[in-house]
CSV table of C-alpha atoms in Angstrom, one decimal:
chain,number,residue,atom,x,y,z
A,1,MET,CA,0.0,0.0,-0.1
A,2,PRO,CA,1.2,3.6,-0.8
A,3,ASP,CA,1.7,5.7,2.3
A,4,TRP,CA,-0.9,7.7,3.5
A,5,PRO,CA,-1.8,10.5,3.8
A,6,PHE,CA,-1.7,11.7,0.2
A,7,ARG,CA,-1.9,15.1,0.1
A,8,VAL,CA,-5.5,16.4,-1.0
A,9,PRO,CA,-5.1,19.1,-3.6
A,10,GLU,CA,-5.4,22.9,-2.5
A,11,PRO,CA,-8.5,24.5,-3.6
A,12,PRO,CA,-8.4,27.0,-6.3
A,13,ASP,CA,-7.0,30.5,-5.5
A,14,GLY,CA,-9.5,32.9,-3.8
A,15,PHE,CA,-11.0,30.0,-1.9
A,16,GLU,CA,-11.2,28.2,1.7
A,17,HIS,CA,-12.0,24.6,2.4
A,18,GLN,CA,-13.8,23.7,-1.2
A,19,ALA,CA,-13.2,20.2,-1.3
A,20,LEU,CA,-16.7,18.6,-1.7
A,21,ALA,CA,-16.1,14.9,-2.4
A,22,ALA,CA,-13.4,12.6,-3.1
A,23,HIS,CA,-13.5,9.2,-5.0
A,24,THR,CA,-11.0,6.6,-6.5
A,25,THR,CA,-11.0,4.9,-9.9
A,26,VAL,CA,-9.2,2.0,-11.3
A,27,ASP,CA,-7.8,1.9,-14.9
A,28,TYR,CA,-6.2,-1.0,-16.7
A,29,GLU,CA,-3.0,0.5,-18.4
A,30,ARG,CA,0.0,-1.2,-20.2
A,31,GLY,CA,-0.8,-4.6,-18.3
A,32,GLN,CA,-1.0,-3.2,-14.7
A,33,TRP,CA,-4.2,-1.6,-12.6
A,34,VAL,CA,-3.8,1.9,-11.8
A,35,VAL,CA,-5.7,3.7,-9.0
A,36,TYR,CA,-6.5,7.2,-9.6
A,37,LEU,CA,-7.8,9.9,-6.8
A,38,GLU,CA,-10.1,12.4,-8.0
A,39,VAL,CA,-11.2,15.1,-5.5
A,40,THR,CA,-13.8,17.5,-6.7
A,41,PHE,CA,-13.6,21.2,-5.9
A,42,TRP,CA,-16.8,23.0,-6.9
A,43,ASP,CA,-16.9,23.0,-10.6
A,44,GLU,CA,-13.7,21.4,-11.1
A,45,ILE,CA,-12.3,17.8,-10.7
A,46,ARG,CA,-8.8,17.2,-10.3
A,47,ARG,CA,-7.6,13.6,-11.0
A,48,HIS,CA,-4.1,12.4,-9.8
A,49,ARG,CA,-2.2,9.1,-10.5
A,50,ILE,CA,-1.6,7.0,-7.0
A,51,ALA,CA,-0.2,3.6,-7.7
A,52,ALA,CA,-0.2,0.7,-10.0
A,53,TYR,CA,-1.1,-2.6,-9.0
A,54,PRO,CA,-0.1,-6.4,-11.1
A,55,SER,CA,-3.7,-7.4,-10.2
A,56,GLU,CA,-7.4,-6.1,-10.1
A,57,ARG,CA,-7.9,-7.1,-6.9
A,58,LEU,CA,-4.9,-5.6,-5.2
A,59,ALA,CA,-5.8,-2.4,-7.2
A,60,LEU,CA,-9.4,-2.4,-5.9
A,61,ILE,CA,-8.6,-3.0,-2.3
A,62,ALA,CA,-5.8,-0.1,-2.4
A,63,ALA,CA,-8.6,2.3,-4.0
A,64,ASP,CA,-11.2,1.7,-1.2
A,65,TRP,CA,-8.4,2.3,1.5
A,66,ILE,CA,-7.2,5.5,-0.6
A,67,LYS,CA,-10.9,6.8,-0.9
A,68,ARG,CA,-11.6,6.4,2.7
A,69,GLY,CA,-8.3,8.4,3.5
A,70,ALA,CA,-8.8,10.9,1.2
A,71,GLN,CA,-12.7,11.4,2.4
A,72,ARG,CA,-11.4,11.8,6.0
A,73,ASP,CA,-8.9,14.5,5.2
A,74,LEU,CA,-10.9,16.6,3.0
A,75,PRO,CA,-10.3,20.2,4.0
A,76,GLY,CA,-13.9,20.9,4.0
A,77,PRO,CA,-16.8,20.1,6.5
A,78,PRO,CA,-19.0,17.0,5.9
A,79,THR,CA,-21.7,19.1,4.3
A,80,GLY,CA,-19.4,20.5,1.9
A,81,ILE,CA,-20.1,24.1,3.0
A,82,GLY,CA,-17.1,26.2,4.4
A,83,ARG,CA,-16.4,29.7,5.0
A,84,MET,CA,-14.9,32.0,2.4
A,85,GLN,CA,-14.3,36.0,2.8
A,86,ARG,CA,-14.3,36.9,-0.7
A,87,LEU,CA,-16.0,36.1,-4.0
A,88,GLY,CA,-14.2,34.0,-6.3
A,89,LEU,CA,-15.5,36.2,-9.2
A,90,ARG,CA,-15.5,39.5,-9.9
A,91,PRO,CA,-16.9,41.8,-11.1
A,92,GLN,CA,-20.8,40.4,-10.5
A,93,PRO,CA,-23.7,41.7,-12.5
A,94,LEU,CA,-25.4,42.6,-9.2
A,95,GLY,CA,-28.6,44.9,-9.4
A,96,ILE,CA,-28.4,45.1,-13.1
A,97,PHE,CA,-31.2,42.7,-14.2
A,98,PRO,CA,-34.7,42.3,-12.6
A,99,LEU,CA,-35.2,40.2,-9.4
A,100,PRO,CA,-34.4,37.5,-8.7
A,101,ALA,CA,-31.5,37.5,-11.2
A,102,SER,CA,-30.4,40.9,-9.9
A,103,TYR,CA,-29.5,39.2,-6.3
A,104,LEU,CA,-27.8,36.1,-7.5
A,105,VAL,CA,-24.0,35.4,-7.2
A,106,LEU,CA,-22.3,33.7,-10.2
A,107,PRO,CA,-19.4,30.9,-9.2
A,108,PRO,CA,-16.3,31.0,-11.0
A,109,THR,CA,-15.8,29.2,-13.9
A,110,ALA,CA,-13.4,28.6,-17.0
A,111,ASP,CA,-13.3,30.4,-20.2
A,112,ALA,CA,-16.4,32.7,-19.2
A,113,GLU,CA,-14.8,35.9,-19.5
A,114,ALA,CA,-16.9,37.1,-22.7
A,115,THR,CA,-19.9,36.0,-21.1
A,116,LEU,CA,-19.3,37.8,-18.1
A,117,ALA,CA,-18.8,41.1,-19.8
A,118,ALA,CA,-22.0,40.8,-21.7
A,119,LEU,CA,-23.8,40.1,-18.8
A,120,MET,CA,-21.9,43.3,-17.3
A,121,ARG,CA,-23.1,45.3,-20.4
A,122,GLY,CA,-27.0,44.2,-19.6
A,123,THR,CA,-27.3,41.2,-22.2
A,124,VAL,CA,-27.6,37.6,-21.1
A,125,PRO,CA,-26.0,35.6,-24.2
A,126,ALA,CA,-28.3,32.6,-25.5
A,127,GLU,CA,-25.7,30.3,-23.9
A,128,LEU,CA,-24.0,30.4,-20.7
A,129,PRO,CA,-21.7,28.0,-19.1
A,130,THR,CA,-23.4,24.6,-17.5
A,131,ILE,CA,-22.5,25.9,-14.1
A,132,TRP,CA,-24.5,29.3,-14.8
A,133,ARG,CA,-27.9,27.6,-16.1
A,134,PHE,CA,-29.4,28.3,-12.8
A,135,TYR,CA,-29.0,32.3,-13.6
A,136,ALA,CA,-30.7,31.8,-17.1
A,137,LEU,CA,-33.4,30.3,-15.7
A,138,ALA,CA,-33.9,32.8,-12.7
A,139,PHE,CA,-33.9,35.5,-15.5
A,140,ALA,CA,-36.5,34.0,-17.4
A,141,GLY,CA,-38.6,34.0,-14.3
A,142,ASP,CA,-38.7,30.2,-13.6
A,143,SER,CA,-37.3,30.4,-9.9
A,144,ALA,CA,-38.4,26.6,-9.6
A,145,ALA,CA,-36.4,25.4,-12.5
A,146,ALA,CA,-33.4,27.6,-11.2
A,147,LEU,CA,-33.6,26.2,-7.8
A,148,ALA,CA,-33.7,22.5,-9.5
A,149,ALA,CA,-30.6,23.7,-11.5
A,150,LEU,CA,-28.7,24.3,-8.1
A,151,GLN,CA,-29.7,20.9,-6.6
A,152,GLY,CA,-26.5,18.8,-5.2
A,153,ASP,CA,-24.5,21.9,-5.2
A,154,HIS,CA,-23.1,22.5,-1.7
A,155,SER,CA,-21.1,25.5,-2.4
A,156,LEU,CA,-21.6,28.6,-0.4
A,157,GLU,CA,-22.4,30.5,-3.5
A,158,ALA,CA,-25.2,27.9,-4.2
A,159,HIS,CA,-26.6,27.9,-0.9
A,160,TYR,CA,-26.8,32.0,-0.7
A,161,ASN,CA,-28.5,31.6,-4.2
A,162,ARG,CA,-31.1,28.9,-3.0
A,163,PHE,CA,-31.9,31.4,-0.4
A,164,VAL,CA,-32.5,34.1,-2.9
A,165,LEU,CA,-34.7,31.8,-5.1
A,166,SER,CA,-36.7,30.3,-2.0
A,167,GLY,CA,-36.5,33.2,0.6
A,168,ASP,CA,-36.5,30.5,3.0
A,169,PRO,CA,-35.6,31.5,6.7
A,170,ALA,CA,-33.9,28.3,7.4
A,171,ASP,CA,-31.6,28.8,4.4
A,172,TYR,CA,-30.5,32.3,5.6
A,173,ALA,CA,-30.1,30.6,9.2
A,174,LEU,CA,-27.7,28.3,7.8
A,175,LEU,CA,-26.0,31.1,5.7
A,176,THR,CA,-25.5,33.4,8.5
A,177,GLU,CA,-23.5,30.3,10.6
A,178,ARG,CA,-21.2,29.7,7.5
A,179,ALA,CA,-20.7,32.7,5.6
A,180,GLU,CA,-18.4,35.6,6.1
A,181,GLY,CA,-17.6,38.6,4.1
A,182,ASP,CA,-18.9,39.0,0.8
A,183,LEU,CA,-21.7,36.5,1.0
A,184,ALA,CA,-22.6,37.3,4.5
A,185,LEU,CA,-23.2,40.9,3.4
A,186,LEU,CA,-25.2,39.8,0.4
A,187,GLY,CA,-27.2,37.2,2.6
A,188,ALA,CA,-28.1,40.0,4.9
A,189,ILE,CA,-29.3,42.5,2.2
A,190,ALA,CA,-31.1,39.7,0.4
A,191,ALA,CA,-32.8,38.8,3.6
A,192,TYR,CA,-33.7,42.7,4.4
A,193,THR,CA,-35.2,42.6,0.9
A,194,LEU,CA,-37.0,39.5,1.7
A,195,GLY,CA,-38.5,41.1,4.9
A,196,LEU,CA,-36.5,39.0,7.1
A,197,LEU,CA,-34.5,41.8,8.7
A,198,ASP,CA,-35.9,45.1,9.7
A,199,ALA,CA,-32.5,47.4,7.7
A,200,PRO,CA,-30.1,46.6,5.8
A,201,PRO,CA,-26.4,46.1,6.4
A,202,ALA,CA,-23.6,48.4,6.5
A,203,ALA,CA,-21.5,48.7,3.3
A,204,ASP,CA,-18.1,49.0,5.3
A,205,ILE,CA,-16.8,45.6,4.5
A,206,ALA,CA,-17.6,46.0,0.7
A,207,ASP,CA,-15.8,47.6,-2.3
A,208,SER,CA,-16.7,48.1,-5.9
A,209,GLU,CA,-20.0,46.9,-7.4
A,210,LEU,CA,-20.5,45.1,-4.0
A,211,ALA,CA,-20.6,48.3,-1.8
A,212,ALA,CA,-22.7,49.9,-4.7
A,213,PHE,CA,-25.2,47.3,-4.2
A,214,ALA,CA,-25.4,47.5,-0.4
A,215,LEU,CA,-25.5,51.3,-0.9
A,216,MET,CA,-28.5,50.8,-3.3
A,217,THR,CA,-30.3,48.8,-0.5
A,218,GLN,CA,-29.5,51.5,1.9
A,219,ALA,CA,-31.2,54.1,-0.4
A,220,ALA,CA,-34.1,52.2,-0.9
A,221,PHE,CA,-34.3,52.0,3.0
A,222,ALA,CA,-34.1,55.8,3.5
A,223,ILE,CA,-36.7,56.3,0.8
A,224,GLU,CA,-39.0,54.1,2.7
A,225,GLN,CA,-38.4,56.3,6.1
A,226,GLN,CA,-39.1,59.4,3.7
A,227,ARG,CA,-35.3,60.5,3.9
A,228,ILE,CA,-35.2,61.5,0.6
A,229,ASP,CA,-32.1,63.9,0.7
A,230,ASP,CA,-30.1,61.2,2.3
A,231,ALA,CA,-31.1,58.4,-0.5
A,232,GLU,CA,-30.1,60.9,-3.3
A,233,ALA,CA,-26.9,61.3,-1.4
A,234,ILE,CA,-26.6,57.3,-1.1
A,235,LEU,CA,-27.2,56.5,-4.7
A,236,ALA,CA,-24.4,59.3,-5.6
A,237,GLU,CA,-22.1,57.5,-3.5
A,238,ALA,CA,-23.2,53.9,-4.7
A,239,ALA,CA,-22.7,55.3,-8.4
A,240,THR,CA,-19.1,56.1,-7.5
A,241,HIS,CA,-18.4,52.8,-6.3
A,242,ALA,CA,-20.0,51.1,-9.3
A,243,ARG,CA,-18.3,53.0,-12.2
A,244,PRO,CA,-15.2,51.3,-12.4
A,245,ALA,CA,-16.4,47.7,-12.4
A,246,SER,CA,-20.2,48.1,-13.4
A,247,PRO,CA,-20.9,51.2,-15.4
A,248,LEU,CA,-24.5,50.2,-16.3
A,249,LEU,CA,-25.1,49.7,-12.5
A,250,ALA,CA,-23.7,53.2,-12.0
A,251,ALA,CA,-25.8,54.7,-14.7
A,252,GLN,CA,-29.1,53.0,-13.6
A,253,LEU,CA,-28.1,54.5,-9.9
A,254,LEU,CA,-27.6,58.0,-11.6
A,255,VAL,CA,-31.1,57.5,-13.1
A,256,THR,CA,-32.7,56.3,-10.1
A,257,ARG,CA,-31.3,59.4,-8.2
A,258,ALA,CA,-32.5,61.9,-11.1
A,259,ASP,CA,-36.0,60.5,-10.8
A,260,LEU,CA,-36.0,60.6,-7.2
A,261,ARG,CA,-34.9,64.5,-7.4
A,262,SER,CA,-37.4,65.0,-10.1
A,263,GLU,CA,-40.1,63.7,-8.1
A,264,GLN,CA,-39.1,65.6,-5.0
A,265,ARG,CA,-39.4,68.7,-7.0
A,266,GLY,CA,-42.7,67.8,-8.4
A,267,ALA,CA,-44.0,67.5,-5.0
A,268,ARG,CA,-42.9,70.8,-3.8
């Protein structure tokens, strides 16, 4: 038997505790039975050649032993839900599209730069990466299908997205236990919008389009309280945060501010 522990591969840059599953396969190659260890990180599977054996029986015994050891040493908790401070994909098209899509978070995926750029311009391409299928379904107004598309994904981002789509307080309770940083902020914003919190969260831990999104919610809160001057100032600040990464969101915020100012003048 090879010495244990094998080193479980590190998660992609920007994440913590993302190994969701581990299993082994046995392939017959050039007269030997070869054991491979496959570790799933979110949407990515990393495959490693471990050892070769002269018989299939020995290889299967080793494969089972290796799998049990790998599963024991996965860096994430048993549910696959870990903590992370920052989103792995930036910028995010937050606030650009109608609900619920405007609140959803896109997980990182390979070769999606052009698709993300189109979304940031306010265009939803006809084809999205498979891992983003839930987003297209939500944009089309089919929240039930979007939820179904997220089934089996135990990432924090997927858990947050399920909360946005379902509005289930139990989902939010679990999210508050597991999430930190960006997703904790976004979860609180969504909870306020869904009526689970009395006030929106502060935006002081966020930057760029995330800060703008949080400030946009604070502006809505100010409007509800008839603090129109405060809302105008908050919207202007939000547009400043959004402009470098999300010009379309910045423009929408400024239009909202202009409409608010026009309504205020008309009321006088």
